[in-house]
Coordinates of N, CA, C and O in Angstrom, one line a residue:
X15 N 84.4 108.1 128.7 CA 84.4 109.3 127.8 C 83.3 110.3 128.1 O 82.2 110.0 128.6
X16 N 83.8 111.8 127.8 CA 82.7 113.0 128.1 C 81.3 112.8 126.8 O 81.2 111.9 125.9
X17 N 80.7 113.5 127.1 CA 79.5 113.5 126.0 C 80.1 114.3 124.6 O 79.4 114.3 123.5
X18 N 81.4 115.1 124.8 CA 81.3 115.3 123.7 C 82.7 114.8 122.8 O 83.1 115.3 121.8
X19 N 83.4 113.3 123.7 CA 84.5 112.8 123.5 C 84.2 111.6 122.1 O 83.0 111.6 121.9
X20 N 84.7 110.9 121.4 CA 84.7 110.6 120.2 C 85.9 109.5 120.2 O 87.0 110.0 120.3
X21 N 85.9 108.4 120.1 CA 86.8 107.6 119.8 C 87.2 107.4 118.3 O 86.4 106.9 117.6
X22 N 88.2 107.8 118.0 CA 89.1 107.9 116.7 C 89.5 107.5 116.3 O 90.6 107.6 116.8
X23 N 89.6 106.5 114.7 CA 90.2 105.9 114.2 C 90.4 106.3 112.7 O 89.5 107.0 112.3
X24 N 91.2 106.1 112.1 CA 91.9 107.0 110.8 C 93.0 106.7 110.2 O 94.0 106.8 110.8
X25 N 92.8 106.2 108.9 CA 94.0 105.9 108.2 C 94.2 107.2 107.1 O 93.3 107.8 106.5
X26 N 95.3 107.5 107.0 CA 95.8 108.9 106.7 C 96.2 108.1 105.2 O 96.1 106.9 105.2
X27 N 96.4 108.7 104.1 CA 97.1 108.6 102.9 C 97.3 110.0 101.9 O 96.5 110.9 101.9
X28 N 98.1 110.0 101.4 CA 98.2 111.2 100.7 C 97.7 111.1 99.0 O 97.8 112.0 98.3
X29 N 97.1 109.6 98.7 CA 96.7 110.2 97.0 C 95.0 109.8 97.0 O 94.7 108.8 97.7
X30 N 94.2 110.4 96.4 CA 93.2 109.9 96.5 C 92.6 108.8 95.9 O 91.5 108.3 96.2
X31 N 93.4 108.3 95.1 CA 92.9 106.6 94.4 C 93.2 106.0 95.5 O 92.1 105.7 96.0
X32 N 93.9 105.8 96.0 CA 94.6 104.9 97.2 C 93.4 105.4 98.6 O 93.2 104.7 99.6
X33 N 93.1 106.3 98.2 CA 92.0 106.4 99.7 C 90.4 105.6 98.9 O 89.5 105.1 99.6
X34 N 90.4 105.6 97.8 CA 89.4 105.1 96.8 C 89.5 103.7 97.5 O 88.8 103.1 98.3
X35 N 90.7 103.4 97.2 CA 90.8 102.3 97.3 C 90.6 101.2 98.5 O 90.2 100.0 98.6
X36 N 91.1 101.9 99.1 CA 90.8 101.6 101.0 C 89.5 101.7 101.5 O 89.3 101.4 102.7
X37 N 88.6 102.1 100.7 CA 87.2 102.8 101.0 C 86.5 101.7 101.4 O 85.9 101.4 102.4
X38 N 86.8 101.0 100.2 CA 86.3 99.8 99.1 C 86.2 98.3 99.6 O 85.3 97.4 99.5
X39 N 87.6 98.5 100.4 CA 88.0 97.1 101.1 C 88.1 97.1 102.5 O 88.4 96.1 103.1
X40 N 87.8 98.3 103.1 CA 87.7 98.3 104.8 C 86.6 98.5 105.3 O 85.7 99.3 104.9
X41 N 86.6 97.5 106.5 CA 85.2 97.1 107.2 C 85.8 97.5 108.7 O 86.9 97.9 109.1
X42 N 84.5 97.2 109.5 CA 84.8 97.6 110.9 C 85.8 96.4 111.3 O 86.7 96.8 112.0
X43 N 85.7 94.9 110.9 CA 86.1 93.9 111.3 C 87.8 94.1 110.8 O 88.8 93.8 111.5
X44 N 87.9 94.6 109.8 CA 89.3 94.3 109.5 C 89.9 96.2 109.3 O 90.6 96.6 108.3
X45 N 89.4 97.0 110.3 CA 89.8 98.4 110.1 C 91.4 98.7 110.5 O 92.2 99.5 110.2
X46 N 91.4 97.3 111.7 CA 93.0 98.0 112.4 C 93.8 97.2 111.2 O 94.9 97.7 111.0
X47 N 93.5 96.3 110.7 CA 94.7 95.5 110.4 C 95.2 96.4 108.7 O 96.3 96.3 108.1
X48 N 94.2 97.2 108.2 CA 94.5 98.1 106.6 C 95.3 99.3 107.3 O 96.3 99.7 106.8
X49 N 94.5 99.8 108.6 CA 95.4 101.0 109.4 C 97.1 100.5 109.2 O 98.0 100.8 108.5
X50 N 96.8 99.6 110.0 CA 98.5 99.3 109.9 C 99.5 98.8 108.5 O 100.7 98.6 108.6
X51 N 98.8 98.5 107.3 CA 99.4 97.9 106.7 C 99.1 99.1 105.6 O 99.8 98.9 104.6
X52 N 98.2 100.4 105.5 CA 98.3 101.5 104.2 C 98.8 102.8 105.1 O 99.6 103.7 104.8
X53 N 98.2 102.5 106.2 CA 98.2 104.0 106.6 C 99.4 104.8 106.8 O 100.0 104.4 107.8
X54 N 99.9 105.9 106.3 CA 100.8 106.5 106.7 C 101.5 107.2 107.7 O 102.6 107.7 107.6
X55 N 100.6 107.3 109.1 CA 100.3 108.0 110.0 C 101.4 107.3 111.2 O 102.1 107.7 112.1
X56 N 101.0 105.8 110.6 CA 102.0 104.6 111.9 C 101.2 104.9 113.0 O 101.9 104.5 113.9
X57 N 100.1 105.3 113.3 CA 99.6 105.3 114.8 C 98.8 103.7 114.6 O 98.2 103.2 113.6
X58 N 99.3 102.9 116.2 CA 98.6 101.4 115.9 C 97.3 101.4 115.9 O 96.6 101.7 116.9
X59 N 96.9 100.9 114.8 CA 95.7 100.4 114.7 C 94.8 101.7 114.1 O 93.6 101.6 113.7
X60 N 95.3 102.7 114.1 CA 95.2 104.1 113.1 C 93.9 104.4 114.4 O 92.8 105.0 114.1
X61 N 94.2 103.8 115.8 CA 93.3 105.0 116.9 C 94.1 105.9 117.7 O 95.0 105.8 118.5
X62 N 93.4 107.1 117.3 CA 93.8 108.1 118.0 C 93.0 108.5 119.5 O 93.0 109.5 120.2
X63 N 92.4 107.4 119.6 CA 91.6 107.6 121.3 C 90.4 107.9 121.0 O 89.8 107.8 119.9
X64 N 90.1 108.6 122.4 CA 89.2 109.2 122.5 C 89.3 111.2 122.5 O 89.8 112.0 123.3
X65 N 88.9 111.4 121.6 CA 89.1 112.9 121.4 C 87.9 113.9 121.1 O 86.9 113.7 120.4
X66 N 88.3 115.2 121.9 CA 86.9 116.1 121.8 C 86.9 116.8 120.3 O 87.7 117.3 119.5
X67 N 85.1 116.4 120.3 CA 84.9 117.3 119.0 C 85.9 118.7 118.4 O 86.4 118.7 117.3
X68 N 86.1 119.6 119.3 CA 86.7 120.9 119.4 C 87.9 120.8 118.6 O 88.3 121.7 118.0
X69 N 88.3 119.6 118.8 CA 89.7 119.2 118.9 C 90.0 118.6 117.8 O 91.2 118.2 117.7
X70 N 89.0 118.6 116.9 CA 89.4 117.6 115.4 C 89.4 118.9 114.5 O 89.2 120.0 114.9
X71 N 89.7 118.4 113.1 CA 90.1 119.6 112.3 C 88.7 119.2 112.0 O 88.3 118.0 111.9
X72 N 87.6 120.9 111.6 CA 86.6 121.4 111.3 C 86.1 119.8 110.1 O 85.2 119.0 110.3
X73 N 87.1 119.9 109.0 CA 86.5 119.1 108.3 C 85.7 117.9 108.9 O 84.6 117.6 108.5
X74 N 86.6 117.3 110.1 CA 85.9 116.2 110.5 C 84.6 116.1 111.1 O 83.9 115.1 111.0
X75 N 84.2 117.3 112.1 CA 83.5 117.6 113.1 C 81.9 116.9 112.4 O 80.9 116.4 112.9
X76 N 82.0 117.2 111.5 CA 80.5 117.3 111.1 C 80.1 115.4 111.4 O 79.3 114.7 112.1
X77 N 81.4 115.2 110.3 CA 81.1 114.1 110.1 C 80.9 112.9 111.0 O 80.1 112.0 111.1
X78 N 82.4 113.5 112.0 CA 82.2 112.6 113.0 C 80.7 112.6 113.8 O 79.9 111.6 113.7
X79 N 80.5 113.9 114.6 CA 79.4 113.6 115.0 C 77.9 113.3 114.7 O 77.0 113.1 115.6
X80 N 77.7 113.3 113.5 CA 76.6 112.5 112.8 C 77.0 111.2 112.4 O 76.2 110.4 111.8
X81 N 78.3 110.8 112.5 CA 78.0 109.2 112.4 C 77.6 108.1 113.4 O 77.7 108.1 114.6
X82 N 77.2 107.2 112.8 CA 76.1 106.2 114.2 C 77.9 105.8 114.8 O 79.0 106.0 114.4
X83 N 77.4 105.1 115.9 CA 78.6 105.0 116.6 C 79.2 103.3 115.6 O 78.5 102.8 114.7
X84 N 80.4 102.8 116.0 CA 81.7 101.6 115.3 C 81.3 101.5 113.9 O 81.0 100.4 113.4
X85 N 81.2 102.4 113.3 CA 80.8 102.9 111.9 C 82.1 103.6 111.1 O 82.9 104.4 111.5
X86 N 82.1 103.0 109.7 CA 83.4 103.7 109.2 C 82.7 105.0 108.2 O 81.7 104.6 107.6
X87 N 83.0 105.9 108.1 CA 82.9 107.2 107.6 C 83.2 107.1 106.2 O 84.4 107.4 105.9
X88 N 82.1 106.7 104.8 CA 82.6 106.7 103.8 C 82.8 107.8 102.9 O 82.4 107.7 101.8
X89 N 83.5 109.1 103.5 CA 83.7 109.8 102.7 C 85.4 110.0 102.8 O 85.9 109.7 103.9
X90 N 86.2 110.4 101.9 CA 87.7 110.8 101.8 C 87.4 112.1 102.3 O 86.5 112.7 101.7
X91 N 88.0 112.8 103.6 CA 88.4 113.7 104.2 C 89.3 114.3 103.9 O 90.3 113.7 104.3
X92 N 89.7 115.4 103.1 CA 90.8 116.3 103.0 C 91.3 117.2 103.4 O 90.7 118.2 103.3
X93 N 92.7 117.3 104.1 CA 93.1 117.9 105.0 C 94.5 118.6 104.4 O 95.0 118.2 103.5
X94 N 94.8 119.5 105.0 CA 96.1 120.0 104.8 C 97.1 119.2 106.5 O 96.6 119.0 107.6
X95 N 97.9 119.1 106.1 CA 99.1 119.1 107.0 C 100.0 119.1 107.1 O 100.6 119.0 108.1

């Protein structure tokens, strides 16, 4: 990966209790297996690779790159799509 590439992982949902909820119960250990069993997205294991900052939607940017690295992001991200 480039220095400014980011490996991606993300489970998508559309209500926010249900993202509450997933918050609550997902760890780094068991992140692919809630990806595949809440996430709406169907990407396996809810990784989207390796991807440049540039290239995520603004909301993410921050976040992503201030998080320490195999770390899960405990904020609900809101997005339009």
């Amino acid at each position: 990966p480039k220095e400014d590439e980011y490996n991606i992982s993300m489970i998508t949902v559309t209500d926010k209790q249900q993202a509450k909820k997933i918050l609550k119960e997902v760890k780094v250990s068991n992140f692919a297996e809630v990806a595949n069993k809440q996430s709406m997205n169907k990407i396996p294991d809810g990784n989207l690779g390796f991807v440049r900052l540039g290239e995520l939607p603004e909301a993410f940017r921050d976040k992503v790159k201030n998080a320490a690295k195999a770390t899960i992001i405990q904020n609900i991200i809101e997005i339009s799509m």
